[in-house]
XYZ file of C-alpha atoms in Angstrom:
591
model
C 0.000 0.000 0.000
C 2.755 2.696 0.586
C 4.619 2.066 -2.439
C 1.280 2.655 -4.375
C 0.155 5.883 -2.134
C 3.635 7.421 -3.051
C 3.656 6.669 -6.671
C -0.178 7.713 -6.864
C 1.008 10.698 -5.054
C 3.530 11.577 -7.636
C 1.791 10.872 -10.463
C -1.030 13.172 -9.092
C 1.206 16.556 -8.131
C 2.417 15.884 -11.685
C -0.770 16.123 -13.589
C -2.109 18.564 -11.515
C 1.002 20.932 -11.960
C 0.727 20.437 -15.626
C -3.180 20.934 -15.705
C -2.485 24.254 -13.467
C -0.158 25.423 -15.706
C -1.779 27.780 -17.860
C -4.065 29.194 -14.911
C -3.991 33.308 -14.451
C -1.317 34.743 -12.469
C -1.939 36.243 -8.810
C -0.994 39.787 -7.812
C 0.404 38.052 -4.713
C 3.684 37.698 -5.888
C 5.249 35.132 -8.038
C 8.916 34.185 -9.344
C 10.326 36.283 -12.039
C 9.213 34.661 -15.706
C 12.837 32.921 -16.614
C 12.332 30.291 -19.010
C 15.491 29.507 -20.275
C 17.654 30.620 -17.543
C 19.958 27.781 -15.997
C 20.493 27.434 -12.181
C 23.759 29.183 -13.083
C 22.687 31.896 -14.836
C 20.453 32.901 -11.866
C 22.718 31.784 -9.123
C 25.160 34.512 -11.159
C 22.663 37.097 -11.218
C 21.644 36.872 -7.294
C 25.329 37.285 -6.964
C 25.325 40.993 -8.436
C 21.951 41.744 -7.241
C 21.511 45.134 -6.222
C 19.756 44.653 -3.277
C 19.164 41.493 -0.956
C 15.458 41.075 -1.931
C 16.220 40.743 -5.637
C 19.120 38.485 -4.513
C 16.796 36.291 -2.579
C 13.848 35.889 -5.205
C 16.392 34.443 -7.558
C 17.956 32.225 -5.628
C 14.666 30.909 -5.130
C 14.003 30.898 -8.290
C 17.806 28.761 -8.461
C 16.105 26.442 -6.179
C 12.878 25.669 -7.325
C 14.243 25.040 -10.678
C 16.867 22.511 -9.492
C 13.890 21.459 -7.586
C 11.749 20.515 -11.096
C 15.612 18.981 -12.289
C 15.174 16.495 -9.485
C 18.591 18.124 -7.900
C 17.186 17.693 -4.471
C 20.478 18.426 -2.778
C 21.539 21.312 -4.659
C 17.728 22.490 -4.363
C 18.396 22.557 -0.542
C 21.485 23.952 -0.339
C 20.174 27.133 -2.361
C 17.152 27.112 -0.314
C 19.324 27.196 2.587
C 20.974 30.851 1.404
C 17.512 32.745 0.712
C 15.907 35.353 2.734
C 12.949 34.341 3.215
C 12.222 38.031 5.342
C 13.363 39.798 2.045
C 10.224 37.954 -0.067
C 6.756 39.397 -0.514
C 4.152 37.311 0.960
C 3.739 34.823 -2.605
C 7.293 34.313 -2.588
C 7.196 33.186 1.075
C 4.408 30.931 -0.057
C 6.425 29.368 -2.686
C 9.448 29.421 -0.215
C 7.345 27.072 2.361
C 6.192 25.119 -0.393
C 9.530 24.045 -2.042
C 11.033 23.408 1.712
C 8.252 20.766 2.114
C 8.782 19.492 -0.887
C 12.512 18.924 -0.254
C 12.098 17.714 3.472
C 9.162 14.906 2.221
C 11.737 14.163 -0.102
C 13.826 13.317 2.820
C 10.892 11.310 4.477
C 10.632 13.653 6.613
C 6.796 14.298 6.894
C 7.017 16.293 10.377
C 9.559 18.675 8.865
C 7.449 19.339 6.044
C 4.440 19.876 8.135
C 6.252 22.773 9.904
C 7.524 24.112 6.959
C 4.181 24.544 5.867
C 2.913 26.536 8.940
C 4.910 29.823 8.478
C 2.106 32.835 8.655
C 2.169 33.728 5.140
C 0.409 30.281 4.376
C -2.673 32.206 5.768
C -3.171 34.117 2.687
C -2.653 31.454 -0.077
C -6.303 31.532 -1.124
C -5.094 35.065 -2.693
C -1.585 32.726 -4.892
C -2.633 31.219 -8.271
C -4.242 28.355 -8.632
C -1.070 26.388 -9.397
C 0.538 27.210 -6.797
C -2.938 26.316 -3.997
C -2.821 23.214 -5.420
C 1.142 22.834 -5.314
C 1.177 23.618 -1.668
C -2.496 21.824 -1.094
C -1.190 18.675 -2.286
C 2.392 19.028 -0.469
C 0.600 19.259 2.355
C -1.672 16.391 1.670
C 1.222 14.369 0.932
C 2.887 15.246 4.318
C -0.114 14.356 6.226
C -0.386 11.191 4.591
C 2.912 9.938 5.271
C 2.642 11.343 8.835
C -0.403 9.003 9.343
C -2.492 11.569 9.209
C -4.765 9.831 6.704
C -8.172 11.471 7.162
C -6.311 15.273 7.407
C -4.458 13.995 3.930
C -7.556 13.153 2.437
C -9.333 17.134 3.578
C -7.045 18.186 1.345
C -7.378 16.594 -1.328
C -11.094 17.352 -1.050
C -10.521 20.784 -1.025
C -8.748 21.142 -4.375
C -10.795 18.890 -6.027
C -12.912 21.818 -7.186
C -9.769 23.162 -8.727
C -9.173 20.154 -11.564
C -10.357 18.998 -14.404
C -9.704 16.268 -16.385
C -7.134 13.950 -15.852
C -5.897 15.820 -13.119
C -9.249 15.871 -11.201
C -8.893 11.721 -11.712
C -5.849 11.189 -10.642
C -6.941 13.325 -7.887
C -10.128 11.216 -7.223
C -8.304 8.328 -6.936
C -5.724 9.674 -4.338
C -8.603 10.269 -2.282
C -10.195 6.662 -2.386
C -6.885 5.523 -1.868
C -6.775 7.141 1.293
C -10.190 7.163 2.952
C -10.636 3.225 1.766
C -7.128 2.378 3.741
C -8.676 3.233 7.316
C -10.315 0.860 8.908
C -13.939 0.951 9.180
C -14.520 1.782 12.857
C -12.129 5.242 11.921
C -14.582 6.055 9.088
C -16.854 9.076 10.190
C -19.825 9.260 7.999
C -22.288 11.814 10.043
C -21.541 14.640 8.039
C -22.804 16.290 4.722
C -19.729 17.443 3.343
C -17.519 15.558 0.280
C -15.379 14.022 2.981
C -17.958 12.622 4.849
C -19.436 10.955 1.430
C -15.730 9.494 0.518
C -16.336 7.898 3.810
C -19.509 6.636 3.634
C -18.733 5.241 0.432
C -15.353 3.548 1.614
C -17.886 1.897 4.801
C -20.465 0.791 2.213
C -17.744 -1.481 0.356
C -16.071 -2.297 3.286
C -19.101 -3.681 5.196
C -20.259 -5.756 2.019
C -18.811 -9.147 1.505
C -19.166 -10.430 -2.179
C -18.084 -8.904 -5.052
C -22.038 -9.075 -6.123
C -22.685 -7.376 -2.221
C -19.933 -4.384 -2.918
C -21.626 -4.017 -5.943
C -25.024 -3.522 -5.117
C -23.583 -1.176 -2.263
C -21.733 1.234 -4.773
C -24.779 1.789 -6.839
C -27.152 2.013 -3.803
C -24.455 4.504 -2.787
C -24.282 6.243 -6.175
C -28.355 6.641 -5.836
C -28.158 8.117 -2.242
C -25.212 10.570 -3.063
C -26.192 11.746 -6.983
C -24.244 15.021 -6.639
C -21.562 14.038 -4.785
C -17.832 14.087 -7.256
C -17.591 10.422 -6.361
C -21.006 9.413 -7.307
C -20.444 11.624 -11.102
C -17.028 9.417 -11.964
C -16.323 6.623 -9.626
C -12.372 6.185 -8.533
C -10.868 4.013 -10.951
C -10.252 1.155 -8.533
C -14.334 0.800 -8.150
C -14.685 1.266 -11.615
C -12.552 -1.733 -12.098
C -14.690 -3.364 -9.715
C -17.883 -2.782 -11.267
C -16.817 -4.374 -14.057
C -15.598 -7.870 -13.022
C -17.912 -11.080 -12.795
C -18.516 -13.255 -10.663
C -20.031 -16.927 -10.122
C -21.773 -17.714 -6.985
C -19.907 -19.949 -4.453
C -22.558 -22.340 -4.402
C -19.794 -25.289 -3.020
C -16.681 -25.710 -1.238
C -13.981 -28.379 -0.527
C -12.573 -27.971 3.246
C -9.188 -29.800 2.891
C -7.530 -30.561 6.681
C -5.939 -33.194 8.395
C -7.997 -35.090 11.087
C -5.278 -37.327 12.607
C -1.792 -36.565 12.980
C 0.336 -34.084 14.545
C -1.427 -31.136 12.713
C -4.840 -32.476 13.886
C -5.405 -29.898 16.634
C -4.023 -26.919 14.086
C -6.754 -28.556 11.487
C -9.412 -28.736 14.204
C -9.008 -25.187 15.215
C -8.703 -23.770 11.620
C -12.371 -26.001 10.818
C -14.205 -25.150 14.175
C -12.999 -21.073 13.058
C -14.026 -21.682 9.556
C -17.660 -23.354 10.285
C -18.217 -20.862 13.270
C -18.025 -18.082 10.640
C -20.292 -20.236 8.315
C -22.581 -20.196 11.012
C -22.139 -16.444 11.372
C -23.280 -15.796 7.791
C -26.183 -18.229 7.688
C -27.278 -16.603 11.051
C -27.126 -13.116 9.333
C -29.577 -14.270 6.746
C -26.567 -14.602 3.994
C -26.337 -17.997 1.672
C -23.137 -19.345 2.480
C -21.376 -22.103 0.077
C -22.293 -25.772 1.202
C -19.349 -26.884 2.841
C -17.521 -30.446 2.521
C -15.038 -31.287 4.648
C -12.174 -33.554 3.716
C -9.375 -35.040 5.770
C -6.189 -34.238 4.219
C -4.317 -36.658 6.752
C -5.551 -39.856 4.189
C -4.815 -37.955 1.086
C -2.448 -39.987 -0.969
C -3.010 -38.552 -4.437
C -3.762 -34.489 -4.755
C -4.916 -35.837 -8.464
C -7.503 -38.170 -6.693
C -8.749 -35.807 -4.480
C -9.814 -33.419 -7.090
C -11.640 -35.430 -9.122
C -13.325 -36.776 -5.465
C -13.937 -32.759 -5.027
C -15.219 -32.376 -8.001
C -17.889 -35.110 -8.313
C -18.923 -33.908 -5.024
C -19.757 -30.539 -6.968
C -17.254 -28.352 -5.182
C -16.017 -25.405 -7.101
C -13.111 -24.186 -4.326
C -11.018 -25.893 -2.107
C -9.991 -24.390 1.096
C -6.751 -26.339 2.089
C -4.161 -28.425 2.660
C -2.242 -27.203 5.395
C 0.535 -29.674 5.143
C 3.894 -27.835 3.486
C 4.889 -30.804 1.654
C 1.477 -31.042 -0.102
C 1.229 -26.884 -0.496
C 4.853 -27.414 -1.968
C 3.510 -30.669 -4.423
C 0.785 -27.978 -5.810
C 2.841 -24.962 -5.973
C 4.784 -26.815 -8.539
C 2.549 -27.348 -10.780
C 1.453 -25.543 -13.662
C -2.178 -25.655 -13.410
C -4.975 -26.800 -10.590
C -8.167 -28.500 -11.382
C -9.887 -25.902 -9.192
C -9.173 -22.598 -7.595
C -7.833 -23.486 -4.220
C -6.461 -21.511 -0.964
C -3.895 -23.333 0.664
C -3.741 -22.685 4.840
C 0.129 -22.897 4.338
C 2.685 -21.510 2.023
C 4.992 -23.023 -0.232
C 8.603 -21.887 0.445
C 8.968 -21.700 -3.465
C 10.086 -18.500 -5.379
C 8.711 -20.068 -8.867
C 5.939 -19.064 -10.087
C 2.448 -20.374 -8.740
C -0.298 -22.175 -10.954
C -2.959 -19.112 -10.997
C -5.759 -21.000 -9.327
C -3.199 -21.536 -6.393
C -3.728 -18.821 -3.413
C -1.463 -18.956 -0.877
C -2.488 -17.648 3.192
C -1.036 -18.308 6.633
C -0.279 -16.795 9.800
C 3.355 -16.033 8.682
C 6.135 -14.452 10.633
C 7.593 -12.703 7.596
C 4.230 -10.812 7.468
C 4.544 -9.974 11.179
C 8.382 -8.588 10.576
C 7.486 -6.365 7.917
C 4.414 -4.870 10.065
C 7.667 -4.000 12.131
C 9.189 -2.131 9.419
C 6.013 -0.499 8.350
C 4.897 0.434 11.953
C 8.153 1.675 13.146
C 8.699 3.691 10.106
C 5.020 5.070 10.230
C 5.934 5.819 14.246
C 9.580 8.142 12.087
C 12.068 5.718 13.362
C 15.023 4.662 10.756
C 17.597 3.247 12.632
C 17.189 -0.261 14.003
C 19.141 -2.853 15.943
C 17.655 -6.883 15.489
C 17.130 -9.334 18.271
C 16.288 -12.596 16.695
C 16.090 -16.932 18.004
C 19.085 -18.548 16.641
C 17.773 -21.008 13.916
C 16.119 -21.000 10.394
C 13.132 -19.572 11.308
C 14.613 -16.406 13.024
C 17.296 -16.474 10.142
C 13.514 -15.903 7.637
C 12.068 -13.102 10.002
C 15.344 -11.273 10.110
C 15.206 -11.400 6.428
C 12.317 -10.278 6.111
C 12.448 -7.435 8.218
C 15.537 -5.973 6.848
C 14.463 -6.646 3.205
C 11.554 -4.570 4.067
C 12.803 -2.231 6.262
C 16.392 -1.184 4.017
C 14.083 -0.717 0.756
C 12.169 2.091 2.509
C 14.813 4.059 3.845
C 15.797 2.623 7.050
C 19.238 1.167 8.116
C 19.807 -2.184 10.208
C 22.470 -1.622 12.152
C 23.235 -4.419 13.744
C 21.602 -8.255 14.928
C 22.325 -10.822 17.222
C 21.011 -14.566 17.521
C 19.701 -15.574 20.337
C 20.128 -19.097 21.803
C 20.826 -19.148 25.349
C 19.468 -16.852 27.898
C 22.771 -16.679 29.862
C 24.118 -14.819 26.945
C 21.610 -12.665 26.430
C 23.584 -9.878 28.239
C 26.287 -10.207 26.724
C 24.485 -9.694 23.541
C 22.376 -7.166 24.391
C 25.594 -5.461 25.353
C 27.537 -5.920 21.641
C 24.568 -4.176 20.187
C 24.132 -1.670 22.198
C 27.652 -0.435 23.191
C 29.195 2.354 21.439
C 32.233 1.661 19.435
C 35.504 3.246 20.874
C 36.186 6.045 19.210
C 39.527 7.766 17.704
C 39.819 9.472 21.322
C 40.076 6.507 23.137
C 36.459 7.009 24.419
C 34.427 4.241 24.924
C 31.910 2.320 26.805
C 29.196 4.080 26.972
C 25.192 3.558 25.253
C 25.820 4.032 21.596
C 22.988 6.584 20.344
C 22.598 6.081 16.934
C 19.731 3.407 17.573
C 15.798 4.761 17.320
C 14.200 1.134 18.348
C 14.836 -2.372 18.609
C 13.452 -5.403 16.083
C 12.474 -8.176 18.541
C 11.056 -11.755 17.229
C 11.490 -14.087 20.650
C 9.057 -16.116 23.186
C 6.985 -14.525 25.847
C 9.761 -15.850 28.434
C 13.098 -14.720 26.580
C 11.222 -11.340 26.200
C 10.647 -11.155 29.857
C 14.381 -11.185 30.622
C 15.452 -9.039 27.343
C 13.761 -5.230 29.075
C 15.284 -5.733 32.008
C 19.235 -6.849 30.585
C 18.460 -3.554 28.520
C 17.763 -1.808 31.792
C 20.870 -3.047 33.053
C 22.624 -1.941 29.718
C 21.371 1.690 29.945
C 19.421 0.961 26.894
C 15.949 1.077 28.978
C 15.038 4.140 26.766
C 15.335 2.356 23.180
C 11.934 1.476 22.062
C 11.259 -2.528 21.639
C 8.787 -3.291 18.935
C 8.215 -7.280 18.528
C 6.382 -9.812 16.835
C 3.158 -11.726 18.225
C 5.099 -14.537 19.659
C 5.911 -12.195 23.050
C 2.248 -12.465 23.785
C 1.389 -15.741 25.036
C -2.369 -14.721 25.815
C -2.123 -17.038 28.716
C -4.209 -14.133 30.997
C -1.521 -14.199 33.229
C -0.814 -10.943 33.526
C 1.920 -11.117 36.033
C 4.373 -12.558 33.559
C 4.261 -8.862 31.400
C 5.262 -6.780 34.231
C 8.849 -6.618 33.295
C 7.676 -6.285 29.421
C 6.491 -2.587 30.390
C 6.410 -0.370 26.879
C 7.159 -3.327 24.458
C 5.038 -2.975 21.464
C 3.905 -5.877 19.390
C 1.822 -6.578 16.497
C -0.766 -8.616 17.192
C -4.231 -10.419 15.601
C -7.297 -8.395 15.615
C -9.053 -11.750 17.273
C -6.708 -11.640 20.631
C -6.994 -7.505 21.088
C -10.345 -7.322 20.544
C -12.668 -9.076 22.886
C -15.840 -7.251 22.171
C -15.862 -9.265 18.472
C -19.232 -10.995 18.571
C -17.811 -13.856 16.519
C -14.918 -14.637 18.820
C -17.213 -14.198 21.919
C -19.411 -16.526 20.511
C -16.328 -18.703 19.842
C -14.962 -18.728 22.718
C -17.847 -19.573 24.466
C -17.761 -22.679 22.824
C -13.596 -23.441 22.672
C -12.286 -21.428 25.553
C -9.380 -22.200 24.189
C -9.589 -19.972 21.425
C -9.330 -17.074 23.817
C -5.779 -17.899 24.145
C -2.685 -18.097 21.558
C -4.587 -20.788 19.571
C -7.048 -18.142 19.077
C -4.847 -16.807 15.744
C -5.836 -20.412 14.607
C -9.680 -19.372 15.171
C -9.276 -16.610 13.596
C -7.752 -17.644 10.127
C -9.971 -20.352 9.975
C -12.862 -17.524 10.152
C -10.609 -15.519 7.789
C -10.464 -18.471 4.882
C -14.327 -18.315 5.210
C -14.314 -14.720 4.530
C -11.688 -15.116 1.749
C -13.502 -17.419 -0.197
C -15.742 -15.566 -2.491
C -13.724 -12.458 -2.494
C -10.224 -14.237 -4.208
C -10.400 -12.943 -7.792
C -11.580 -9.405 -6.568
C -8.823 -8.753 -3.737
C -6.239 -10.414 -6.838
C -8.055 -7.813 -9.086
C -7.901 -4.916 -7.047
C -4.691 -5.013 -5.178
C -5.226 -2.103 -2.817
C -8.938 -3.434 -1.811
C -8.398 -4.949 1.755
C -10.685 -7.201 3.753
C -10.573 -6.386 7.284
C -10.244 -9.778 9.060
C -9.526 -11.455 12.597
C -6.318 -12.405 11.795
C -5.083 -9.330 10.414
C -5.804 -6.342 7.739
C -6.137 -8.891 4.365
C -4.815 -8.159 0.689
C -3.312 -10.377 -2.538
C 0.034 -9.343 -3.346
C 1.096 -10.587 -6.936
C 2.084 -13.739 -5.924
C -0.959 -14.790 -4.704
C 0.037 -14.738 -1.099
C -2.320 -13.036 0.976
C -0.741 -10.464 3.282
C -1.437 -9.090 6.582
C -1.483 -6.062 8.180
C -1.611 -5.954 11.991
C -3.195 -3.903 14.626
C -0.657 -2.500 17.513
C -0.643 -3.428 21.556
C 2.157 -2.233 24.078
C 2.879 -3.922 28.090
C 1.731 -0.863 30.042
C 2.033 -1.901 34.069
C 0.961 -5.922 33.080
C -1.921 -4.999 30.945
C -1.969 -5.463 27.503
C -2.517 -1.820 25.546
C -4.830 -1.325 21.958
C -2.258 1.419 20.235
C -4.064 3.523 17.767
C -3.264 2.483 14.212
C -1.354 3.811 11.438
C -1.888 3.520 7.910
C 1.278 3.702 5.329
């Protein structure tokens, strides 16, 4: 989702700047008219300007130009030498403007949020209308990549009236992308403004299920809303939408092992699965007919097909043994479109009926990456299990984490607790320096990556106590939370944040209530089980519109759900911290 906000974000200022481009001047005060002046040339005339205002409006002029040249350094630098006191109140504008610009092209969204509040911002209704929506959409762009996703989207709102054309699209669809990434219970739809009907429309295909269901809530949202911008040219993501097909789910295959060591996993993914059947039968919905199969006494994947298939299924939900989600990943095509409860391991390419979904901890380390970026921290230190799985997460999370800025600093394996200081300490100890100085906290690290159990984690706050590293921030994966209700065992876990299932932080879900009355156990860590079992359910009939639509999300109990282009489906996780042995909801983020 960020890497498409950004580029949609680009793509937007772009069009807009070029559909601004012929729109009257401003008595305000612009830039001098200079065409085919280099930076140079006006770098050389600021130098024999005959007073400092003239010398600061070109150099301004110097910068925004190496600004358009994509010089972002050199753009600063110059920036760095103008008066901004010496500039009428446009030029100030356009001053502001360009030092956003340049400090979002940093990543620094905070910076460019100041930047944008010096007092001549007040009058920018009075600037062109290239340059409001210049510093409207800067501002947008800041807010979005501060988090700020509803703020982002106000802005966007407010120029829309400005566009036309392909501008006013692109715009459009920078808007949907935004309001249609928060979560439902952040979507306010009580108002009467255009913001409040971006909303309402994001809720209505949110709260519908089917592709058929999204459908029908679009145009009964079109109907209700005929003059809203939305309603006149739908963004082109629910355009899209509108015009796929579908075939009802009339039948479905539920593929899991019954004996075995993976029979409790299997049980717990079924009982999840059928309790969200239940759910939707309950609500009045026609749910597929489901047929369960026990995967433990499949000996041919060829047989079991054509067993599915003259039992009229049309999907398969399953296996969740590697080996056999490894034996279909290899093959080139599937006699029907299936979602495996595992994933393959493979990097080839998948047969296209083959979806992949499981409570990975890859997923979980790059919701590190994405949350501790979204929370402006770069610089990160790893704390991982010694072993191939902690070797997979700490790939992960620096694969992420590096190609969006930030810097790894440093890891350790863990395998023994008696070490653990000792490790702790390597990370965190500044080098010696070329004054014989050493020994102290090194201060160059904004948070700790932690992937560990619930009882390693227990010893690793206080060891960075000890270490005078108490301050760092520790953000983890899941497995620190044991969900065991025994809150005595988090007391010395006090500020560690950690990602977490949307089934085991929220307890007022009516569907895990009703669970849990039934499996008590599902209130605990087998409860992520539960909840992708309830998840498949859900996933079922929306496949080949979340593969369609890549930025469409289904809001889950395992997680935040999407198809990347492999076919996996990817999580995004809510946020919890230890505060005093209770377990803390953190707002979200959205990046």
């Amino acid at each position: 989702m960020t890497a498409c906000l950004r580029l949609l974000s680009a793509l937007c200022l772009a069009m807009l700047l070029a559909a601004c481009a012929s729109s009257p001047s401003s008595n305000l005060g612009e830039l001098p008219r200079t065409p085919d002046a280099t930076i140079e040339q006006l770098l050389g005339q600021a130098a024999s300007a005959k007073t400092p205002a003239e010398a600061s409006v070109l150099r301004l002029s110097a910068a925004d130009l190496a600004y358009r040249q994509h010089a972002n350094d050199r753009a600063g630098q110059i920036l760095a030498q103008v008066q901004v006191e010496q500039l009428n109140a446009g030029q100030q504008i356009i001053a502001s403007t360009l030092a956003a610009e340049l400090a979002l092209a940093r990543n620094q969204p905070k910076e460019a949020l100041n930047a944008l509040n010096h007092p001549s911002l007040q009058r920018l209704g009075e600037a062109s209308v290239e340059q409001q929506v210049r510093t409207h959409t800067v501002r947008a762009r800041a807010l979005e990549a501060d988090g700020q996703i509803l703020p982002a989207a106000q802005e966007r709102v407010f120029i829309a009236p400005l566009l036309s054309g392909d501008a006013a699209a692109a715009n459009s669809d920078a808007i949907w992308a935004l309001v249609s990434s928060l979560p439902a219970e952040q979507l306010n739809t009580t108002g009467t403004d255009d913001l409040a009907g971006w909303q309402s429309l994001a809720l209505a295909v949110k709260s519908a299920g089917t592709l058929d269901q999204q459908k029908a809530a679009i145009n009964d949202w079109r109907n209700s809303h005929a003059s809203h911008p939305a309603a006149k040219q739908l963004p082109a993501a629910l355009t899209k939408l509108m015009e796929l097909t579908s075939q009802p789910l009339t039948k479905v295959a539920l593929l899991l092992p019954q004996q075995g060591q993976l029979a409790s996993v299997g049980k717990a993914l079924r009982d999840g699965f059928m309790a969200a059947y239940y759910q939707a039968q309950q609500a009045g919905q026609k749910p597929p007919v489901v047929e369960v199969f026990d995967s433990s006494r499949v000996t041919s994947m060829d047989d079991f097909y054509r067993q599915a298939q003259a039992a009229g299924a049309q999907m398969v939900i399953g296996p969740l043994e590697k080996p056999l989600v490894k034996q279909l990943a290899g093959r080139p095509q599937l006699p029907l479109t299936t979602l495996a409860l595992n994933y393959s391991d493979t990097t080839t390419a998948n047969p296209p009926q083959l979806f992949q979904f499981g409570l990975a901890a890859e997923d979980e380390a790059r919701e590190v990456s994405r949350r501790a970026r979204a929370d402006g921290l770069h610089r990160a230190v790893a704390l991982v299990p010694r072993g191939e799985w902690g070797d997979r997460v700490l790939a992960a999370f620096r694969q992420d984490f590096e190609a969006n800025g930030g810097s790894l600093l440093g890891s350790q394996r863990v395998d023994q607790p008696v070490a653990l200081a000792q490790q702790i300490g390597d990370l965190m100890q500044a080098r010696q320096g070329a004054n014989g100085s050493g020994g102290s906290r090194r201060q160059d690290v904004d948070f700790i990556f932690l992937a560990s159990t619930p009882q390693l984690a227990q010893q690793i706050k206080p060891t960075l106590n000890f270490q005078y590293a108490g301050d760092v921030p520790v953000y983890a994966t899941s497995n620190v939370y044991s969900a065991s209700g025994d809150t005595s065992q988090y007391n010395d876990m006090n500020g560690v944040r950690f990602c977490e299932t949307p089934w085991l932080l929220d307890n007022a879900n009516p569907l895990r209530q009703q669970v849990v009355r039934q499996w008590p156990q599902a209130g605990g860590s087998l409860g992520r089980l539960y909840a992708m079992g309830a998840d498949a359910f859900g996933l079922a009939p929306r496949l080949e519109q979340l593969k369609a639509l890549p930025d469409n999300r289904m809001q889950g109990l395992s997680g935040n759900l999407s198809v990347n282009a492999g076919q996996r489906i990817e999580r995004q996780l809510p946020w919890a911290q230890f505060n005093g042995g209770q377990v803390q909801r953190l707002p979200d983020t959205v990046q």
